[in-house]
């Protein structure tokens, strides 16, 4: 803390002491009854002019002019100007402004009028300090400049950044519209365990915790997939969940260890049906939340209207990396190809990681308009169903927009014998040192043995989708409290 900031805090505490001394302790106030919020006064000014209203909010600016002052009061709906004059308030009330600071919460009672320039204003006839801000806010014209401070002190970032608040309002609306879209189509929202005895449904390193009463290790879930498919076995035909996943991985502009996913499963459907579902839900969200189906992300215009382009993973790599796609079908040939392309190729890297490294380096930057990359190698897709005409590939797709992947989907593997064989292969890779290989889950295999109908499954990363819809460059910009290193 700078010496200047320390002095400002000291002065604010002195003002608090004075307010308490004169019987105006702001922290003793328990409630303030409002008749309107700021935007309601602004929107209804024609009917409210000359009428008395009661508003409350944070004091964002104060301009003193001798025996009168103008201030701006901000609440969750917006900002409105207030006019404070000694003739209207009385000397004792007006003197309370000496103890008011930018950032304080004020309750205002007064009548609505328009200034000579037409600005809707409330002429205060009474006000009180409802809570004292003991720390100065950043200057509102530049807000919080340090990006790390913005994420650590999101509460301050929200106070001074209208655009920051808008991003999180959009995020809430996106989630609401996803639910609305799926509910109207007969999907049932469910909840599955966040702590699991076996971390399954994705290739990722889990976080481990311990349950003392049961004396067992549990894992924060990396995906809800295997539990949602158990529900399909149980007779639910359309289910979805919007909730957190946890993956013990690095932090970047696209990755946060704790993130929000939509997963949806539909019986008697395949990955083609899931592609239509993705197109439909994204188009719906854009229309309802943004009012249009075209967005601009980092200077690039993107048209979300269906149909989206479809290209196989192998064709995409052949097109952009100019290599023989057949070399991607097994681990060793892919490793050799990575060495030729000067990409990481150590023996510790799993086949899926090698393919993904080639894809990220050569293909992703070109996938600006919405694109479904389809038909992945079977070896890197242990939970997906093989293509009937090509057993080396599975019915799997990932949607890409603006050069980044926003989801993953399959025609789900429902053959318990084939699933066991693939789990056994994953177990061998795990024993060889691949920490992200899928562990054996005997209960899930038992569930499949009771029978699961043909099923399409889908996961969409909500954080990344919100990034696209709000033109946010980093995933941290769309997570209220992203994971950070502890402050030193």
mmCIF file of C-alpha atoms in Angstrom, residues 47-316:
data_model
loop_
_atom_site.group_PDB
_atom_site.id
_atom_site.type_symbol
_atom_site.label_atom_id
_atom_site.label_comp_id
_atom_site.label_asym_id
_atom_site.label_seq_id
_atom_site.Cartn_x
_atom_site.Cartn_y
_atom_site.Cartn_z
ATOM 1 C CA UNK A 47 -44.539 10.591 -15.030
ATOM 2 C CA UNK A 48 -42.253 11.106 -12.022
ATOM 3 C CA UNK A 49 -41.257 14.753 -12.553
ATOM 4 C CA UNK A 50 -42.037 16.706 -9.390
ATOM 5 C CA UNK A 51 -42.803 13.525 -7.435
ATOM 6 C CA UNK A 52 -40.906 12.233 -4.433
ATOM 7 C CA UNK A 53 -38.737 9.117 -4.766
ATOM 8 C CA UNK A 54 -36.326 7.192 -2.554
ATOM 9 C CA UNK A 55 -33.207 5.669 -4.113
ATOM 10 C CA UNK A 56 -29.982 4.203 -2.733
ATOM 11 C CA UNK A 57 -26.603 3.368 -4.187
ATOM 12 C CA UNK A 58 -22.887 4.051 -4.254
ATOM 13 C CA UNK A 59 -21.637 7.630 -4.546
ATOM 14 C CA UNK A 60 -19.474 7.627 -7.695
ATOM 15 C CA UNK A 61 -18.746 11.351 -7.996
ATOM 16 C CA UNK A 62 -19.334 14.531 -6.004
ATOM 17 C CA UNK A 63 -18.987 18.082 -7.342
ATOM 18 C CA UNK A 64 -19.175 20.772 -4.664
ATOM 19 C CA UNK A 65 -20.274 24.303 -5.529
ATOM 20 C CA UNK A 66 -20.337 26.207 -2.240
ATOM 21 C CA UNK A 67 -23.795 25.679 -0.754
ATOM 22 C CA UNK A 68 -24.826 23.151 -3.415
ATOM 23 C CA UNK A 69 -23.416 19.947 -4.877
ATOM 24 C CA UNK A 70 -24.081 17.470 -7.650
ATOM 25 C CA UNK A 71 -23.359 13.785 -7.227
ATOM 26 C CA UNK A 72 -23.812 10.550 -9.168
ATOM 27 C CA UNK A 73 -25.428 7.599 -7.432
ATOM 28 C CA UNK A 74 -24.969 4.136 -8.967
ATOM 29 C CA UNK A 75 -27.013 1.043 -8.227
ATOM 30 C CA UNK A 76 -27.267 -2.270 -10.075
ATOM 31 C CA UNK A 77 -29.618 -0.753 -12.672
ATOM 32 C CA UNK A 78 -27.564 2.315 -13.614
ATOM 33 C CA UNK A 79 -26.485 5.788 -12.487
ATOM 34 C CA UNK A 80 -28.535 8.898 -11.737
ATOM 35 C CA UNK A 81 -27.572 12.435 -10.796
ATOM 36 C CA UNK A 82 -28.593 13.932 -7.444
ATOM 37 C CA UNK A 83 -28.665 17.601 -6.473
ATOM 38 C CA UNK A 84 -27.840 18.462 -2.881
ATOM 39 C CA UNK A 85 -28.524 22.041 -1.745
ATOM 40 C CA UNK A 86 -28.264 23.520 1.732
ATOM 41 C CA UNK A 87 -31.639 25.298 1.290
ATOM 42 C CA UNK A 88 -33.389 21.972 0.693
ATOM 43 C CA UNK A 89 -31.476 19.853 3.199
ATOM 44 C CA UNK A 90 -30.821 22.263 6.036
ATOM 45 C CA UNK A 91 -27.405 23.156 7.387
ATOM 46 C CA UNK A 92 -27.000 20.062 9.597
ATOM 47 C CA UNK A 93 -27.863 17.620 6.825
ATOM 48 C CA UNK A 94 -25.762 19.416 4.255
ATOM 49 C CA UNK A 95 -22.784 19.348 6.647
ATOM 50 C CA UNK A 96 -22.839 15.530 6.434
ATOM 51 C CA UNK A 97 -21.285 15.870 2.978
ATOM 52 C CA UNK A 98 -18.046 16.784 4.734
ATOM 53 C CA UNK A 99 -17.923 13.201 5.986
ATOM 54 C CA UNK A 100 -18.969 11.596 2.674
ATOM 55 C CA UNK A 101 -16.465 10.050 0.257
ATOM 56 C CA UNK A 102 -16.572 8.576 -3.200
ATOM 57 C CA UNK A 103 -17.542 4.941 -2.730
ATOM 58 C CA UNK A 104 -19.904 5.512 0.207
ATOM 59 C CA UNK A 105 -23.442 4.158 -0.006
ATOM 60 C CA UNK A 106 -26.071 6.872 0.344
ATOM 61 C CA UNK A 107 -29.829 6.780 0.706
ATOM 62 C CA UNK A 108 -31.510 9.727 -1.043
ATOM 63 C CA UNK A 109 -35.057 11.040 -0.733
ATOM 64 C CA UNK A 110 -36.192 13.868 -2.972
ATOM 65 C CA UNK A 111 -38.168 15.013 -5.990
ATOM 66 C CA UNK A 112 -37.444 14.371 -9.669
ATOM 67 C CA UNK A 113 -36.688 17.210 -12.057
ATOM 68 C CA UNK A 114 -34.812 17.889 -15.291
ATOM 69 C CA UNK A 115 -31.872 20.303 -15.375
ATOM 70 C CA UNK A 116 -31.611 23.052 -17.998
ATOM 71 C CA UNK A 117 -29.607 20.624 -20.141
ATOM 72 C CA UNK A 118 -32.355 17.997 -19.799
ATOM 73 C CA UNK A 119 -30.538 15.679 -17.392
ATOM 74 C CA UNK A 120 -32.908 13.805 -15.090
ATOM 75 C CA UNK A 121 -31.923 14.578 -11.505
ATOM 76 C CA UNK A 122 -33.199 14.032 -7.979
ATOM 77 C CA UNK A 123 -33.288 17.134 -5.761
ATOM 78 C CA UNK A 124 -32.386 15.673 -2.379
ATOM 79 C CA UNK A 125 -34.529 16.712 0.582
ATOM 80 C CA UNK A 126 -32.939 14.163 2.873
ATOM 81 C CA UNK A 127 -29.976 11.795 2.696
ATOM 82 C CA UNK A 128 -28.050 9.466 4.957
ATOM 83 C CA UNK A 129 -24.806 7.518 4.752
ATOM 84 C CA UNK A 130 -25.763 3.842 4.689
ATOM 85 C CA UNK A 131 -22.246 2.372 4.582
ATOM 86 C CA UNK A 132 -18.781 3.923 4.602
ATOM 87 C CA UNK A 133 -16.108 3.063 2.047
ATOM 88 C CA UNK A 134 -12.846 2.981 3.993
ATOM 89 C CA UNK A 135 -10.664 2.433 0.906
ATOM 90 C CA UNK A 136 -10.529 4.822 -2.066
ATOM 91 C CA UNK A 137 -11.805 3.545 -5.395
ATOM 92 C CA UNK A 138 -9.561 3.617 -8.476
ATOM 93 C CA UNK A 139 -10.087 6.691 -10.640
ATOM 94 C CA UNK A 140 -13.087 5.758 -12.766
ATOM 95 C CA UNK A 141 -11.583 7.002 -16.013
ATOM 96 C CA UNK A 142 -9.015 4.208 -16.070
ATOM 97 C CA UNK A 143 -10.330 1.716 -13.527
ATOM 98 C CA UNK A 144 -7.983 -1.025 -12.413
ATOM 99 C CA UNK A 145 -5.047 -0.934 -14.808
ATOM 100 C CA UNK A 146 -3.151 -3.932 -13.448
ATOM 101 C CA UNK A 147 -4.730 -7.039 -14.974
ATOM 102 C CA UNK A 148 -3.811 -9.310 -12.048
ATOM 103 C CA UNK A 149 -5.308 -6.873 -9.542
ATOM 104 C CA UNK A 150 -8.517 -6.847 -11.591
ATOM 105 C CA UNK A 151 -8.872 -10.611 -11.195
ATOM 106 C CA UNK A 152 -7.838 -10.701 -7.537
ATOM 107 C CA UNK A 153 -10.118 -7.814 -6.562
ATOM 108 C CA UNK A 154 -13.034 -8.502 -8.843
ATOM 109 C CA UNK A 155 -15.306 -6.650 -6.446
ATOM 110 C CA UNK A 156 -13.437 -3.418 -7.250
ATOM 111 C CA UNK A 157 -13.300 -4.259 -10.947
ATOM 112 C CA UNK A 158 -17.104 -4.536 -10.919
ATOM 113 C CA UNK A 159 -17.538 -1.241 -9.077
ATOM 114 C CA UNK A 160 -15.594 0.832 -11.598
ATOM 115 C CA UNK A 161 -16.159 -1.157 -14.807
ATOM 116 C CA UNK A 162 -19.591 -1.035 -16.447
ATOM 117 C CA UNK A 163 -18.318 -3.267 -19.269
ATOM 118 C CA UNK A 164 -17.067 -5.817 -16.741
ATOM 119 C CA UNK A 165 -20.528 -5.953 -15.177
ATOM 120 C CA UNK A 166 -22.086 -6.354 -18.628
ATOM 121 C CA UNK A 167 -19.949 -9.435 -19.333
ATOM 122 C CA UNK A 168 -21.262 -11.217 -16.264
ATOM 123 C CA UNK A 169 -24.839 -10.181 -16.935
ATOM 124 C CA UNK A 170 -24.460 -11.721 -20.416
ATOM 125 C CA UNK A 171 -22.978 -14.857 -18.839
ATOM 126 C CA UNK A 172 -26.029 -15.250 -16.615
ATOM 127 C CA UNK A 173 -28.351 -14.699 -19.578
ATOM 128 C CA UNK A 174 -26.475 -17.288 -21.664
ATOM 129 C CA UNK A 175 -26.936 -19.957 -18.980
ATOM 130 C CA UNK A 176 -30.605 -19.017 -18.583
ATOM 131 C CA UNK A 177 -31.196 -19.357 -22.350
ATOM 132 C CA UNK A 178 -29.384 -22.708 -22.527
ATOM 133 C CA UNK A 179 -31.769 -24.021 -19.881
ATOM 134 C CA UNK A 180 -34.770 -22.510 -21.670
ATOM 135 C CA UNK A 181 -33.740 -24.043 -25.017
ATOM 136 C CA UNK A 182 -33.191 -27.528 -23.592
ATOM 137 C CA UNK A 183 -36.229 -27.490 -21.302
ATOM 138 C CA UNK A 184 -38.500 -26.670 -24.252
ATOM 139 C CA UNK A 185 -37.087 -29.732 -26.073
ATOM 140 C CA UNK A 186 -37.907 -32.137 -23.283
ATOM 141 C CA UNK A 187 -34.512 -32.348 -21.592
ATOM 142 C CA UNK A 188 -34.452 -32.896 -17.835
ATOM 143 C CA UNK A 189 -31.903 -30.961 -15.774
ATOM 144 C CA UNK A 190 -30.136 -33.199 -13.240
ATOM 145 C CA UNK A 191 -27.248 -33.057 -10.774
ATOM 146 C CA UNK A 192 -24.515 -35.681 -10.517
ATOM 147 C CA UNK A 193 -21.699 -36.103 -7.962
ATOM 148 C CA UNK A 194 -18.934 -33.496 -7.769
ATOM 149 C CA UNK A 195 -16.831 -35.890 -5.660
ATOM 150 C CA UNK A 196 -16.321 -39.227 -7.371
ATOM 151 C CA UNK A 197 -14.510 -42.434 -6.379
ATOM 152 C CA UNK A 198 -13.208 -42.786 -9.959
ATOM 153 C CA UNK A 199 -12.452 -39.707 -12.076
ATOM 154 C CA UNK A 200 -13.893 -40.496 -15.508
ATOM 155 C CA UNK A 201 -15.382 -39.006 -18.645
ATOM 156 C CA UNK A 202 -12.316 -37.112 -19.900
ATOM 157 C CA UNK A 203 -8.561 -37.292 -20.305
ATOM 158 C CA UNK A 204 -7.383 -35.048 -17.470
ATOM 159 C CA UNK A 205 -5.501 -35.067 -14.178
ATOM 160 C CA UNK A 206 -7.921 -34.782 -11.222
ATOM 161 C CA UNK A 207 -7.769 -33.022 -7.889
ATOM 162 C CA UNK A 208 -7.703 -35.491 -4.983
ATOM 163 C CA UNK A 209 -9.411 -35.074 -1.615
ATOM 164 C CA UNK A 210 -10.060 -37.414 1.329
ATOM 165 C CA UNK A 211 -13.306 -38.318 3.061
ATOM 166 C CA UNK A 212 -12.444 -38.847 6.705
ATOM 167 C CA UNK A 213 -15.580 -40.722 7.806
ATOM 168 C CA UNK A 214 -15.334 -43.261 4.983
ATOM 169 C CA UNK A 215 -11.509 -43.148 4.981
ATOM 170 C CA UNK A 216 -11.390 -43.076 1.179
ATOM 171 C CA UNK A 217 -9.815 -40.817 -1.388
ATOM 172 C CA UNK A 218 -12.245 -39.035 -3.676
ATOM 173 C CA UNK A 219 -11.714 -36.946 -6.789
ATOM 174 C CA UNK A 220 -13.256 -33.662 -7.814
ATOM 175 C CA UNK A 221 -14.962 -34.562 -11.032
ATOM 176 C CA UNK A 222 -13.258 -33.934 -14.351
ATOM 177 C CA UNK A 223 -16.565 -34.562 -16.163
ATOM 178 C CA UNK A 224 -20.115 -35.734 -15.320
ATOM 179 C CA UNK A 225 -20.297 -37.929 -18.434
ATOM 180 C CA UNK A 226 -20.348 -41.432 -16.992
ATOM 181 C CA UNK A 227 -22.997 -40.549 -14.400
ATOM 182 C CA UNK A 228 -25.237 -38.871 -16.977
ATOM 183 C CA UNK A 229 -24.993 -41.955 -19.202
ATOM 184 C CA UNK A 230 -25.953 -44.108 -16.210
ATOM 185 C CA UNK A 231 -29.176 -42.065 -16.170
ATOM 186 C CA UNK A 232 -29.787 -42.929 -19.826
ATOM 187 C CA UNK A 233 -29.380 -46.590 -18.824
ATOM 188 C CA UNK A 234 -31.895 -45.953 -16.049
ATOM 189 C CA UNK A 235 -34.585 -44.799 -18.456
ATOM 190 C CA UNK A 236 -34.242 -41.027 -18.744
ATOM 191 C CA UNK A 237 -34.052 -40.255 -22.459
ATOM 192 C CA UNK A 238 -32.917 -36.596 -22.446
ATOM 193 C CA UNK A 239 -30.801 -35.223 -19.599
ATOM 194 C CA UNK A 240 -28.461 -32.292 -19.108
ATOM 195 C CA UNK A 241 -26.332 -30.725 -16.400
ATOM 196 C CA UNK A 242 -24.775 -27.271 -16.124
ATOM 197 C CA UNK A 243 -22.120 -27.333 -13.459
ATOM 198 C CA UNK A 244 -18.446 -27.174 -12.544
ATOM 199 C CA UNK A 245 -15.648 -29.472 -13.635
ATOM 200 C CA UNK A 246 -12.189 -29.500 -12.024
ATOM 201 C CA UNK A 247 -8.980 -30.373 -13.830
ATOM 202 C CA UNK A 248 -5.542 -30.185 -12.272
ATOM 203 C CA UNK A 249 -3.937 -28.461 -15.228
ATOM 204 C CA UNK A 250 -2.167 -25.235 -16.121
ATOM 205 C CA UNK A 251 -3.706 -21.783 -16.206
ATOM 206 C CA UNK A 252 -3.863 -19.864 -19.487
ATOM 207 C CA UNK A 253 -6.115 -17.536 -21.450
ATOM 208 C CA UNK A 254 -8.244 -20.596 -22.304
ATOM 209 C CA UNK A 255 -7.879 -22.754 -19.196
ATOM 210 C CA UNK A 256 -8.937 -22.369 -15.575
ATOM 211 C CA UNK A 257 -8.715 -25.371 -13.212
ATOM 212 C CA UNK A 258 -12.377 -24.842 -12.265
ATOM 213 C CA UNK A 259 -14.723 -24.251 -15.188
ATOM 214 C CA UNK A 260 -18.391 -24.547 -16.170
ATOM 215 C CA UNK A 261 -19.699 -27.110 -18.633
ATOM 216 C CA UNK A 262 -22.994 -28.018 -20.221
ATOM 217 C CA UNK A 263 -23.294 -31.756 -20.812
ATOM 218 C CA UNK A 264 -26.385 -33.172 -22.540
ATOM 219 C CA UNK A 265 -27.342 -36.720 -23.555
ATOM 220 C CA UNK A 266 -30.165 -37.848 -25.836
ATOM 221 C CA UNK A 267 -31.290 -41.438 -26.361
ATOM 222 C CA UNK A 268 -31.857 -42.738 -29.906
ATOM 223 C CA UNK A 269 -29.637 -39.957 -31.307
ATOM 224 C CA UNK A 270 -26.145 -39.797 -32.785
ATOM 225 C CA UNK A 271 -23.454 -37.165 -33.282
ATOM 226 C CA UNK A 272 -25.309 -35.690 -36.257
ATOM 227 C CA UNK A 273 -28.240 -34.917 -33.963
ATOM 228 C CA UNK A 274 -25.808 -33.375 -31.467
ATOM 229 C CA UNK A 275 -24.390 -31.118 -34.198
ATOM 230 C CA UNK A 276 -27.901 -29.852 -34.911
ATOM 231 C CA UNK A 277 -28.393 -29.303 -31.179
ATOM 232 C CA UNK A 278 -25.192 -27.223 -30.959
ATOM 233 C CA UNK A 279 -26.170 -25.117 -33.971
ATOM 234 C CA UNK A 280 -29.621 -24.607 -32.516
ATOM 235 C CA UNK A 281 -28.607 -23.661 -28.997
ATOM 236 C CA UNK A 282 -25.873 -21.233 -30.130
ATOM 237 C CA UNK A 283 -28.186 -19.553 -32.644
ATOM 238 C CA UNK A 284 -30.882 -19.303 -29.955
ATOM 239 C CA UNK A 285 -28.506 -17.781 -27.404
ATOM 240 C CA UNK A 286 -27.208 -15.199 -29.878
ATOM 241 C CA UNK A 287 -30.704 -14.163 -30.867
ATOM 242 C CA UNK A 288 -32.101 -13.953 -27.346
ATOM 243 C CA UNK A 289 -29.091 -12.464 -25.536
ATOM 244 C CA UNK A 290 -27.368 -10.375 -28.238
ATOM 245 C CA UNK A 291 -30.293 -9.749 -30.567
ATOM 246 C CA UNK A 292 -28.327 -10.920 -33.617
ATOM 247 C CA UNK A 293 -26.542 -14.006 -34.893
ATOM 248 C CA UNK A 294 -23.366 -12.233 -36.010
ATOM 249 C CA UNK A 295 -20.668 -11.388 -33.476
ATOM 250 C CA UNK A 296 -17.259 -9.754 -33.586
ATOM 251 C CA UNK A 297 -14.482 -11.492 -31.696
ATOM 252 C CA UNK A 298 -11.072 -9.825 -31.456
ATOM 253 C CA UNK A 299 -11.744 -7.916 -34.678
ATOM 254 C CA UNK A 300 -13.070 -10.927 -36.632
ATOM 255 C CA UNK A 301 -16.669 -11.045 -37.827
ATOM 256 C CA UNK A 302 -18.321 -14.409 -37.132
ATOM 257 C CA UNK A 303 -21.675 -15.630 -38.436
ATOM 258 C CA UNK A 304 -23.274 -18.126 -36.043
ATOM 259 C CA UNK A 305 -26.168 -19.074 -38.333
ATOM 260 C CA UNK A 306 -26.411 -22.757 -39.300
ATOM 261 C CA UNK A 307 -25.443 -24.826 -41.129
ATOM 262 C CA UNK A 308 -21.847 -24.828 -39.890
ATOM 263 C CA UNK A 309 -18.978 -26.198 -41.937
ATOM 264 C CA UNK A 310 -18.050 -29.844 -41.323
ATOM 265 C CA UNK A 311 -14.587 -31.311 -41.952
ATOM 266 C CA UNK A 312 -12.968 -34.518 -40.693
ATOM 267 C CA UNK A 313 -10.010 -34.220 -38.338
ATOM 268 C CA UNK A 314 -7.761 -36.068 -40.785
ATOM 269 C CA UNK A 315 -8.826 -33.930 -43.732
ATOM 270 C CA UNK A 316 -8.312 -30.760 -41.692
#
